[in-house]
């Protein structure tokens, strides 16, 4: 870090932010890599989505719709929601930023869990608020620990369900208990980036409809395969969505992104296919790793958190995978130094990972 300027200083909290590093996508010495580091959909976007994106190229000279009317209508239709209570952003990350910008600030606290998504802390600090980390219980969100951490300064409580990077999930009754128990001035934010991978799960939309203190966020980056376009959305009480729209930039989503996302969310058959393939390959990979002596918690997302004896072994396995051109995600930054997060790829990708890890374990035995 450079030396601070004697008079020009950023706002408090900014220099406490550790830069967010996404999953690697390239390896020196490898022309092609198997990228399993960012929880991307191995099947890509649906053909209907790609076609909608291509059609949008005819209007690139025009400014996009500032109200995301067609996209919000498509989301509402697909999920049975009220379009007026939907907000869209450049990934669900931007919705998280809007929430912190609007409801947090100096003197206020933002609660997140021990192994929660890194953007909760970053967005809290960027807003000048104090992030408060709460321990998990064996890599699961602990509602009692969160409630014990709440104070009169609590502005926002973030949890992901299923959680990233653990893949674990807590039941609806526990989430409802959390929504009931947070302080009256606080908003509960339910990050549903991986909700679509859970069969029959509404991402807690019914809970959001039932309460005036609960918001959910979602993304098109995972099951819909649109990580490269950066599209997310949120659903919440009308008073929250109205406030968030006051800080949202008028042209935060391009025309092409809106068109692609609207097609993607309505392509229910493709989402069903991706969900089924993910579940099948996830179960196969978890079982293969278990046979190799590598445990993991049952995952409800599109990745597995593989746990090793210690950090040294996890890093050695990561190096062995990299030697084969396979990229996964080290978890030391998420306080899980003895773990690797492995995206569930297609059947061939899962087999390649399992073979490499099994070979490493056998060689070390």
mmCIF file of C-alpha atoms in Angstrom:
data_model
loop_
_atom_site.group_PDB
_atom_site.id
_atom_site.type_symbol
_atom_site.label_atom_id
_atom_site.label_comp_id
_atom_site.label_asym_id
_atom_site.label_seq_id
_atom_site.Cartn_x
_atom_site.Cartn_y
_atom_site.Cartn_z
ATOM 1 C CA UNK A 1 0.000 0.000 0.000
ATOM 2 C CA UNK A 2 1.249 3.477 -0.825
ATOM 3 C CA UNK A 3 1.924 6.016 1.917
ATOM 4 C CA UNK A 4 -1.158 8.083 2.835
ATOM 5 C CA UNK A 5 -1.402 11.600 1.428
ATOM 6 C CA UNK A 6 -0.984 14.215 4.188
ATOM 7 C CA UNK A 7 -4.265 15.994 3.414
ATOM 8 C CA UNK A 8 -6.317 14.060 0.825
ATOM 9 C CA UNK A 9 -7.937 11.134 2.597
ATOM 10 C CA UNK A 10 -10.733 8.675 1.698
ATOM 11 C CA UNK A 11 -13.727 8.300 3.957
ATOM 12 C CA UNK A 12 -13.277 6.245 7.154
ATOM 13 C CA UNK A 13 -13.450 2.527 6.542
ATOM 14 C CA UNK A 14 -12.328 2.597 2.902
ATOM 15 C CA UNK A 15 -8.689 1.706 3.601
ATOM 16 C CA UNK A 16 -9.830 -1.194 5.797
ATOM 17 C CA UNK A 17 -11.265 -2.921 2.718
ATOM 18 C CA UNK A 18 -9.234 -5.844 1.460
ATOM 19 C CA UNK A 19 -9.487 -6.029 -2.312
ATOM 20 C CA UNK A 20 -11.912 -8.701 -3.488
ATOM 21 C CA UNK A 21 -10.271 -11.277 -5.722
ATOM 22 C CA UNK A 22 -12.480 -13.450 -7.900
ATOM 23 C CA UNK A 23 -11.626 -16.976 -8.939
ATOM 24 C CA UNK A 24 -8.632 -17.281 -11.232
ATOM 25 C CA UNK A 25 -9.234 -17.975 -14.904
ATOM 26 C CA UNK A 26 -5.743 -18.506 -16.307
ATOM 27 C CA UNK A 27 -2.643 -20.520 -15.459
ATOM 28 C CA UNK A 28 0.881 -19.861 -16.754
ATOM 29 C CA UNK A 29 1.988 -22.691 -19.000
ATOM 30 C CA UNK A 30 -1.554 -23.888 -19.758
ATOM 31 C CA UNK A 31 -3.295 -22.776 -22.931
ATOM 32 C CA UNK A 32 -6.589 -24.169 -21.695
ATOM 33 C CA UNK A 33 -7.712 -24.559 -18.108
ATOM 34 C CA UNK A 34 -10.632 -26.214 -16.383
ATOM 35 C CA UNK A 35 -12.011 -23.299 -14.400
ATOM 36 C CA UNK A 36 -13.871 -24.476 -11.305
ATOM 37 C CA UNK A 37 -13.097 -21.454 -9.158
ATOM 38 C CA UNK A 38 -16.073 -19.112 -9.647
ATOM 39 C CA UNK A 39 -19.208 -21.292 -9.452
ATOM 40 C CA UNK A 40 -20.101 -20.654 -13.080
ATOM 41 C CA UNK A 41 -22.664 -22.706 -14.984
ATOM 42 C CA UNK A 42 -20.682 -25.239 -17.067
ATOM 43 C CA UNK A 43 -23.485 -25.338 -19.649
ATOM 44 C CA UNK A 44 -23.493 -21.582 -20.255
ATOM 45 C CA UNK A 45 -26.564 -19.529 -21.073
ATOM 46 C CA UNK A 46 -29.593 -21.078 -22.751
ATOM 47 C CA UNK A 47 -29.977 -20.806 -26.550
ATOM 48 C CA UNK A 48 -33.023 -18.552 -26.057
ATOM 49 C CA UNK A 49 -30.960 -16.252 -23.865
ATOM 50 C CA UNK A 50 -28.121 -16.042 -26.374
ATOM 51 C CA UNK A 51 -30.577 -15.261 -29.165
ATOM 52 C CA UNK A 52 -32.169 -12.457 -27.124
ATOM 53 C CA UNK A 53 -28.727 -10.985 -26.527
ATOM 54 C CA UNK A 54 -27.946 -11.084 -30.248
ATOM 55 C CA UNK A 55 -31.220 -9.379 -31.142
ATOM 56 C CA UNK A 56 -30.421 -6.572 -28.711
ATOM 57 C CA UNK A 57 -27.367 -5.683 -30.800
ATOM 58 C CA UNK A 58 -29.697 -3.836 -33.198
ATOM 59 C CA UNK A 59 -30.302 -1.118 -30.590
ATOM 60 C CA UNK A 60 -26.881 -0.568 -29.069
ATOM 61 C CA UNK A 61 -27.019 3.121 -30.020
ATOM 62 C CA UNK A 62 -30.021 3.705 -27.747
ATOM 63 C CA UNK A 63 -29.973 4.228 -24.008
ATOM 64 C CA UNK A 64 -31.451 1.326 -22.019
ATOM 65 C CA UNK A 65 -34.764 1.371 -20.214
ATOM 66 C CA UNK A 66 -34.075 3.049 -16.881
ATOM 67 C CA UNK A 67 -36.942 1.278 -15.142
ATOM 68 C CA UNK A 68 -36.128 -2.265 -16.315
ATOM 69 C CA UNK A 69 -39.847 -2.667 -17.002
ATOM 70 C CA UNK A 70 -39.717 -5.730 -19.254
ATOM 71 C CA UNK A 71 -37.114 -7.462 -17.098
ATOM 72 C CA UNK A 72 -38.992 -6.864 -13.860
ATOM 73 C CA UNK A 73 -42.182 -8.135 -15.511
ATOM 74 C CA UNK A 74 -40.388 -11.299 -16.633
ATOM 75 C CA UNK A 75 -38.955 -11.901 -13.142
ATOM 76 C CA UNK A 76 -42.380 -11.325 -11.595
ATOM 77 C CA UNK A 77 -44.006 -13.747 -14.028
ATOM 78 C CA UNK A 78 -41.405 -16.464 -13.511
ATOM 79 C CA UNK A 79 -41.413 -16.275 -9.717
ATOM 80 C CA UNK A 80 -44.963 -15.143 -8.935
ATOM 81 C CA UNK A 81 -43.890 -11.789 -7.485
ATOM 82 C CA UNK A 82 -45.027 -8.168 -7.654
ATOM 83 C CA UNK A 83 -43.020 -6.348 -10.335
ATOM 84 C CA UNK A 84 -43.276 -3.044 -8.455
ATOM 85 C CA UNK A 85 -41.319 -4.544 -5.576
ATOM 86 C CA UNK A 86 -38.395 -5.725 -7.715
ATOM 87 C CA UNK A 87 -35.157 -3.791 -8.231
ATOM 88 C CA UNK A 88 -32.441 -4.769 -10.715
ATOM 89 C CA UNK A 89 -28.715 -4.195 -10.509
ATOM 90 C CA UNK A 90 -25.326 -5.054 -11.943
ATOM 91 C CA UNK A 91 -25.191 -8.400 -10.172
ATOM 92 C CA UNK A 92 -26.658 -8.984 -6.741
ATOM 93 C CA UNK A 93 -23.450 -7.323 -5.504
ATOM 94 C CA UNK A 94 -24.874 -3.968 -6.560
ATOM 95 C CA UNK A 95 -28.110 -4.598 -4.656
ATOM 96 C CA UNK A 96 -25.992 -5.330 -1.566
ATOM 97 C CA UNK A 97 -24.155 -2.048 -2.157
ATOM 98 C CA UNK A 98 -27.455 -0.169 -2.496
ATOM 99 C CA UNK A 99 -28.679 -1.632 0.791
ATOM 100 C CA UNK A 100 -25.559 -0.584 2.687
ATOM 101 C CA UNK A 101 -25.501 2.829 1.043
ATOM 102 C CA UNK A 102 -29.150 3.422 1.907
ATOM 103 C CA UNK A 103 -29.477 1.902 5.386
ATOM 104 C CA UNK A 104 -25.991 1.712 6.906
ATOM 105 C CA UNK A 105 -23.419 4.387 7.706
ATOM 106 C CA UNK A 106 -21.150 5.784 10.436
ATOM 107 C CA UNK A 107 -22.170 4.622 13.895
ATOM 108 C CA UNK A 108 -24.242 1.737 12.541
ATOM 109 C CA UNK A 109 -23.443 -1.973 12.329
ATOM 110 C CA UNK A 110 -23.847 -4.585 9.605
ATOM 111 C CA UNK A 111 -23.936 -8.213 10.735
ATOM 112 C CA UNK A 112 -22.632 -11.076 8.601
ATOM 113 C CA UNK A 113 -21.620 -14.636 9.370
ATOM 114 C CA UNK A 114 -18.124 -15.979 9.871
ATOM 115 C CA UNK A 115 -17.839 -17.622 6.443
ATOM 116 C CA UNK A 116 -20.255 -15.323 4.615
ATOM 117 C CA UNK A 117 -19.826 -13.717 1.187
ATOM 118 C CA UNK A 118 -16.988 -11.176 1.269
ATOM 119 C CA UNK A 119 -19.040 -8.354 -0.253
ATOM 120 C CA UNK A 120 -21.088 -7.925 2.926
ATOM 121 C CA UNK A 121 -18.063 -6.661 4.824
ATOM 122 C CA UNK A 122 -16.744 -4.663 1.873
ATOM 123 C CA UNK A 123 -20.060 -2.892 1.248
ATOM 124 C CA UNK A 124 -20.482 -2.113 4.945
ATOM 125 C CA UNK A 125 -17.042 -0.534 5.179
ATOM 126 C CA UNK A 126 -17.600 1.415 1.948
ATOM 127 C CA UNK A 127 -20.710 2.935 3.542
ATOM 128 C CA UNK A 128 -18.774 3.890 6.671
ATOM 129 C CA UNK A 129 -20.545 1.295 8.814
ATOM 130 C CA UNK A 130 -18.970 -1.245 11.158
ATOM 131 C CA UNK A 131 -19.102 -4.880 9.995
ATOM 132 C CA UNK A 132 -19.837 -7.356 12.784
ATOM 133 C CA UNK A 133 -18.792 -10.953 12.180
ATOM 134 C CA UNK A 134 -20.821 -13.669 13.910
ATOM 135 C CA UNK A 135 -19.567 -17.253 14.334
ATOM 136 C CA UNK A 136 -21.234 -20.119 12.507
ATOM 137 C CA UNK A 137 -22.041 -23.534 13.953
ATOM 138 C CA UNK A 138 -20.080 -26.173 12.028
ATOM 139 C CA UNK A 139 -20.236 -24.059 8.872
ATOM 140 C CA UNK A 140 -23.983 -23.417 9.224
ATOM 141 C CA UNK A 141 -25.621 -20.051 9.927
ATOM 142 C CA UNK A 142 -26.306 -19.786 13.665
ATOM 143 C CA UNK A 143 -29.496 -17.800 14.255
ATOM 144 C CA UNK A 144 -28.976 -17.562 18.011
ATOM 145 C CA UNK A 145 -25.467 -16.154 17.539
ATOM 146 C CA UNK A 146 -26.799 -13.537 15.127
ATOM 147 C CA UNK A 147 -29.582 -12.481 17.476
ATOM 148 C CA UNK A 148 -27.118 -12.246 20.367
ATOM 149 C CA UNK A 149 -24.940 -9.906 18.265
ATOM 150 C CA UNK A 150 -27.783 -7.516 17.455
ATOM 151 C CA UNK A 151 -27.812 -4.138 19.199
ATOM 152 C CA UNK A 152 -29.549 -0.790 18.861
ATOM 153 C CA UNK A 153 -26.881 0.044 16.263
ATOM 154 C CA UNK A 154 -27.689 -2.909 13.991
ATOM 155 C CA UNK A 155 -28.867 -1.644 10.597
ATOM 156 C CA UNK A 156 -28.556 -4.721 8.366
ATOM 157 C CA UNK A 157 -28.204 -8.470 8.855
ATOM 158 C CA UNK A 158 -26.898 -10.454 5.862
ATOM 159 C CA UNK A 159 -27.139 -14.201 5.468
ATOM 160 C CA UNK A 160 -26.870 -16.352 2.351
ATOM 161 C CA UNK A 161 -29.114 -19.408 2.164
ATOM 162 C CA UNK A 162 -27.664 -21.615 0.721
ATOM 163 C CA UNK A 163 -24.427 -20.119 1.977
ATOM 164 C CA UNK A 164 -21.328 -19.341 -0.046
ATOM 165 C CA UNK A 165 -18.683 -20.765 0.348
ATOM 166 C CA UNK A 166 -19.950 -23.565 2.598
ATOM 167 C CA UNK A 167 -22.929 -24.689 0.506
ATOM 168 C CA UNK A 168 -24.935 -25.302 3.688
ATOM 169 C CA UNK A 169 -28.530 -24.245 4.256
ATOM 170 C CA UNK A 170 -30.733 -23.619 7.288
ATOM 171 C CA UNK A 171 -34.474 -24.392 7.269
ATOM 172 C CA UNK A 172 -37.229 -21.873 6.619
ATOM 173 C CA UNK A 173 -38.381 -21.943 10.249
ATOM 174 C CA UNK A 174 -34.948 -20.762 11.396
ATOM 175 C CA UNK A 175 -34.917 -17.933 8.863
ATOM 176 C CA UNK A 176 -38.413 -16.905 9.979
ATOM 177 C CA UNK A 177 -37.231 -16.927 13.610
ATOM 178 C CA UNK A 178 -34.365 -14.661 12.617
ATOM 179 C CA UNK A 179 -36.696 -12.258 10.793
ATOM 180 C CA UNK A 180 -38.929 -12.142 13.864
ATOM 181 C CA UNK A 181 -36.042 -11.582 16.258
ATOM 182 C CA UNK A 182 -33.928 -8.856 14.637
ATOM 183 C CA UNK A 183 -34.270 -5.374 16.160
ATOM 184 C CA UNK A 184 -37.138 -3.222 14.853
ATOM 185 C CA UNK A 185 -34.790 -0.777 13.113
ATOM 186 C CA UNK A 186 -32.893 -3.508 11.230
ATOM 187 C CA UNK A 187 -33.384 -5.095 7.815
ATOM 188 C CA UNK A 188 -32.760 -8.802 7.276
ATOM 189 C CA UNK A 189 -31.218 -9.461 3.844
ATOM 190 C CA UNK A 190 -31.473 -12.998 2.458
ATOM 191 C CA UNK A 191 -28.918 -13.592 -0.265
ATOM 192 C CA UNK A 192 -30.344 -16.187 -2.642
ATOM 193 C CA UNK A 193 -27.592 -16.335 -5.246
ATOM 194 C CA UNK A 194 -27.809 -20.136 -5.193
ATOM 195 C CA UNK A 195 -31.536 -20.482 -4.469
ATOM 196 C CA UNK A 196 -32.389 -21.878 -7.905
ATOM 197 C CA UNK A 197 -30.240 -24.953 -7.285
ATOM 198 C CA UNK A 198 -32.630 -26.067 -4.519
ATOM 199 C CA UNK A 199 -35.633 -27.950 -5.873
ATOM 200 C CA UNK A 200 -38.927 -26.259 -5.025
ATOM 201 C CA UNK A 201 -37.328 -23.402 -3.080
ATOM 202 C CA UNK A 202 -38.721 -19.859 -3.461
ATOM 203 C CA UNK A 203 -35.659 -18.131 -2.029
ATOM 204 C CA UNK A 204 -37.781 -17.067 0.968
ATOM 205 C CA UNK A 205 -40.075 -14.957 -1.232
ATOM 206 C CA UNK A 206 -43.079 -15.908 0.889
ATOM 207 C CA UNK A 207 -41.299 -14.671 3.996
ATOM 208 C CA UNK A 208 -40.479 -11.393 2.265
ATOM 209 C CA UNK A 209 -44.146 -11.006 1.323
ATOM 210 C CA UNK A 210 -45.190 -11.618 4.914
ATOM 211 C CA UNK A 211 -42.875 -9.081 6.559
ATOM 212 C CA UNK A 212 -41.828 -5.440 6.205
ATOM 213 C CA UNK A 213 -38.251 -5.979 7.453
ATOM 214 C CA UNK A 214 -36.984 -8.665 5.057
ATOM 215 C CA UNK A 215 -35.389 -8.411 1.602
ATOM 216 C CA UNK A 216 -34.063 -11.090 -0.728
ATOM 217 C CA UNK A 217 -31.416 -10.773 -3.418
ATOM 218 C CA UNK A 218 -30.876 -13.005 -6.435
ATOM 219 C CA UNK A 219 -28.495 -13.260 -9.381
ATOM 220 C CA UNK A 220 -28.432 -14.318 -13.028
ATOM 221 C CA UNK A 221 -24.761 -15.272 -12.751
ATOM 222 C CA UNK A 222 -25.214 -18.831 -11.504
ATOM 223 C CA UNK A 223 -27.953 -21.120 -12.797
ATOM 224 C CA UNK A 224 -28.761 -18.770 -15.698
ATOM 225 C CA UNK A 225 -25.129 -18.669 -16.854
ATOM 226 C CA UNK A 226 -24.878 -14.881 -17.224
ATOM 227 C CA UNK A 227 -21.935 -14.046 -14.994
ATOM 228 C CA UNK A 228 -20.307 -12.073 -17.815
ATOM 229 C CA UNK A 229 -23.271 -9.682 -18.103
ATOM 230 C CA UNK A 230 -23.550 -8.777 -14.385
ATOM 231 C CA UNK A 231 -27.279 -8.892 -13.645
ATOM 232 C CA UNK A 232 -28.949 -9.293 -10.288
ATOM 233 C CA UNK A 233 -32.181 -8.347 -8.609
ATOM 234 C CA UNK A 234 -33.799 -7.825 -5.268
ATOM 235 C CA UNK A 235 -37.322 -8.196 -3.899
ATOM 236 C CA UNK A 236 -38.609 -6.519 -0.790
ATOM 237 C CA UNK A 237 -41.196 -4.318 0.877
ATOM 238 C CA UNK A 238 -42.321 -1.347 -1.210
ATOM 239 C CA UNK A 239 -40.754 1.139 1.225
ATOM 240 C CA UNK A 240 -37.336 -0.515 0.814
ATOM 241 C CA UNK A 241 -37.440 -0.792 -2.989
ATOM 242 C CA UNK A 242 -38.530 2.844 -3.295
ATOM 243 C CA UNK A 243 -35.561 3.951 -1.172
ATOM 244 C CA UNK A 244 -33.070 1.766 -3.083
ATOM 245 C CA UNK A 245 -34.229 3.155 -6.417
ATOM 246 C CA UNK A 246 -33.283 6.643 -5.226
ATOM 247 C CA UNK A 247 -29.606 5.647 -5.088
ATOM 248 C CA UNK A 248 -29.621 3.364 -8.140
ATOM 249 C CA UNK A 249 -28.008 4.863 -11.238
ATOM 250 C CA UNK A 250 -30.521 5.414 -14.035
ATOM 251 C CA UNK A 251 -28.644 3.318 -16.609
ATOM 252 C CA UNK A 252 -27.102 0.628 -14.413
ATOM 253 C CA UNK A 253 -28.111 -2.251 -16.742
ATOM 254 C CA UNK A 254 -27.477 -2.291 -20.484
ATOM 255 C CA UNK A 255 -30.174 -3.033 -23.041
ATOM 256 C CA UNK A 256 -28.497 -6.305 -23.988
ATOM 257 C CA UNK A 257 -28.212 -7.409 -20.370
ATOM 258 C CA UNK A 258 -31.884 -6.695 -19.719
ATOM 259 C CA UNK A 259 -32.975 -8.578 -22.841
ATOM 260 C CA UNK A 260 -30.812 -11.604 -22.058
ATOM 261 C CA UNK A 261 -31.962 -11.764 -18.441
ATOM 262 C CA UNK A 262 -35.643 -11.514 -19.372
ATOM 263 C CA UNK A 263 -35.237 -14.454 -21.747
ATOM 264 C CA UNK A 264 -33.225 -16.435 -19.207
ATOM 265 C CA UNK A 265 -35.657 -16.139 -16.307
ATOM 266 C CA UNK A 266 -38.551 -17.312 -18.492
ATOM 267 C CA UNK A 267 -36.649 -20.319 -19.835
ATOM 268 C CA UNK A 268 -37.819 -22.565 -17.028
ATOM 269 C CA UNK A 269 -37.013 -25.787 -18.858
ATOM 270 C CA UNK A 270 -33.357 -24.816 -19.170
ATOM 271 C CA UNK A 271 -33.133 -23.930 -15.476
ATOM 272 C CA UNK A 272 -34.712 -27.290 -14.632
ATOM 273 C CA UNK A 273 -32.115 -29.051 -16.793
ATOM 274 C CA UNK A 274 -29.208 -27.214 -15.159
ATOM 275 C CA UNK A 275 -30.587 -27.890 -11.672
ATOM 276 C CA UNK A 276 -30.962 -31.600 -12.347
ATOM 277 C CA UNK A 277 -27.509 -31.931 -13.906
ATOM 278 C CA UNK A 278 -25.938 -30.006 -11.047
ATOM 279 C CA UNK A 279 -27.621 -32.215 -8.445
ATOM 280 C CA UNK A 280 -26.510 -35.394 -10.204
ATOM 281 C CA UNK A 281 -22.905 -34.295 -10.722
ATOM 282 C CA UNK A 282 -22.681 -32.772 -7.228
ATOM 283 C CA UNK A 283 -23.755 -36.035 -5.610
ATOM 284 C CA UNK A 284 -21.303 -38.000 -7.731
ATOM 285 C CA UNK A 285 -18.382 -35.684 -6.932
ATOM 286 C CA UNK A 286 -19.136 -35.582 -3.204
ATOM 287 C CA UNK A 287 -19.263 -39.368 -3.088
ATOM 288 C CA UNK A 288 -16.032 -39.697 -5.069
ATOM 289 C CA UNK A 289 -14.232 -37.302 -2.724
ATOM 290 C CA UNK A 290 -15.620 -39.123 0.311
ATOM 291 C CA UNK A 291 -14.215 -42.400 -1.011
ATOM 292 C CA UNK A 292 -10.840 -40.664 -1.313
ATOM 293 C CA UNK A 293 -11.068 -39.621 2.332
ATOM 294 C CA UNK A 294 -12.020 -35.994 1.636
ATOM 295 C CA UNK A 295 -15.195 -34.967 3.520
ATOM 296 C CA UNK A 296 -17.624 -32.186 2.692
ATOM 297 C CA UNK A 297 -20.888 -30.922 4.127
ATOM 298 C CA UNK A 298 -23.995 -31.717 2.059
ATOM 299 C CA UNK A 299 -24.129 -28.848 -0.423
ATOM 300 C CA UNK A 300 -27.302 -27.212 -1.707
ATOM 301 C CA UNK A 301 -25.452 -25.049 -4.238
ATOM 302 C CA UNK A 302 -23.365 -25.636 -7.378
ATOM 303 C CA UNK A 303 -20.110 -26.218 -5.539
ATOM 304 C CA UNK A 304 -18.600 -28.440 -2.879
ATOM 305 C CA UNK A 305 -16.451 -27.285 0.019
ATOM 306 C CA UNK A 306 -13.851 -30.054 0.228
ATOM 307 C CA UNK A 307 -12.147 -30.248 3.637
ATOM 308 C CA UNK A 308 -8.600 -31.506 4.185
ATOM 309 C CA UNK A 309 -6.505 -32.299 7.242
ATOM 310 C CA UNK A 310 -4.905 -28.866 7.417
ATOM 311 C CA UNK A 311 -3.938 -25.843 5.343
ATOM 312 C CA UNK A 312 -0.750 -27.501 4.153
ATOM 313 C CA UNK A 313 -2.631 -30.416 2.632
ATOM 314 C CA UNK A 314 -5.274 -28.145 1.059
ATOM 315 C CA UNK A 315 -2.593 -26.045 -0.599
ATOM 316 C CA UNK A 316 -0.729 -29.148 -1.772
ATOM 317 C CA UNK A 317 -3.920 -30.493 -3.378
ATOM 318 C CA UNK A 318 -4.497 -27.115 -5.009
ATOM 319 C CA UNK A 319 -0.993 -27.214 -6.498
ATOM 320 C CA UNK A 320 -1.573 -30.752 -7.762
ATOM 321 C CA UNK A 321 -4.778 -29.625 -9.457
ATOM 322 C CA UNK A 322 -3.081 -26.597 -10.982
ATOM 323 C CA UNK A 323 -0.378 -28.866 -12.407
ATOM 324 C CA UNK A 324 -3.205 -30.550 -14.335
ATOM 325 C CA UNK A 325 -4.683 -27.248 -15.466
ATOM 326 C CA UNK A 326 -7.556 -27.350 -12.968
ATOM 327 C CA UNK A 327 -8.443 -24.179 -11.053
ATOM 328 C CA UNK A 328 -10.428 -24.323 -7.814
ATOM 329 C CA UNK A 329 -10.739 -21.741 -5.037
ATOM 330 C CA UNK A 330 -8.582 -21.597 -1.918
ATOM 331 C CA UNK A 331 -10.587 -20.594 1.133
ATOM 332 C CA UNK A 332 -8.073 -19.049 3.530
ATOM 333 C CA UNK A 333 -9.634 -15.641 2.832
ATOM 334 C CA UNK A 334 -12.931 -17.018 4.124
ATOM 335 C CA UNK A 335 -11.285 -18.368 7.303
ATOM 336 C CA UNK A 336 -11.370 -21.914 5.961
ATOM 337 C CA UNK A 337 -7.666 -22.459 5.214
ATOM 338 C CA UNK A 338 -7.971 -26.257 5.204
ATOM 339 C CA UNK A 339 -10.668 -26.252 2.512
ATOM 340 C CA UNK A 340 -11.002 -25.852 -1.238
ATOM 341 C CA UNK A 341 -14.219 -24.745 -2.916
ATOM 342 C CA UNK A 342 -14.803 -26.744 -6.087
ATOM 343 C CA UNK A 343 -17.426 -25.718 -8.626
ATOM 344 C CA UNK A 344 -19.586 -28.599 -9.811
ATOM 345 C CA UNK A 345 -18.813 -28.805 -13.518
ATOM 346 C CA UNK A 346 -20.128 -31.250 -16.081
ATOM 347 C CA UNK A 347 -19.537 -34.984 -15.703
ATOM 348 C CA UNK A 348 -16.119 -34.864 -17.385
ATOM 349 C CA UNK A 349 -14.948 -31.996 -15.164
ATOM 350 C CA UNK A 350 -16.078 -33.786 -12.008
ATOM 351 C CA UNK A 351 -14.276 -36.938 -13.096
ATOM 352 C CA UNK A 352 -11.065 -34.986 -13.759
ATOM 353 C CA UNK A 353 -11.145 -33.401 -10.302
ATOM 354 C CA UNK A 354 -11.928 -36.666 -8.543
ATOM 355 C CA UNK A 355 -9.146 -38.500 -10.371
ATOM 356 C CA UNK A 356 -6.600 -35.813 -9.532
ATOM 357 C CA UNK A 357 -7.502 -35.650 -5.843
ATOM 358 C CA UNK A 358 -7.701 -39.414 -5.481
ATOM 359 C CA UNK A 359 -4.276 -39.717 -7.100
ATOM 360 C CA UNK A 360 -2.824 -37.142 -4.731
ATOM 361 C CA UNK A 361 -4.284 -38.878 -1.663
ATOM 362 C CA UNK A 362 -2.992 -42.277 -2.769
ATOM 363 C CA UNK A 363 0.481 -40.865 -3.428
ATOM 364 C CA UNK A 364 0.596 -39.327 0.051
ATOM 365 C CA UNK A 365 -0.652 -42.473 1.809
#
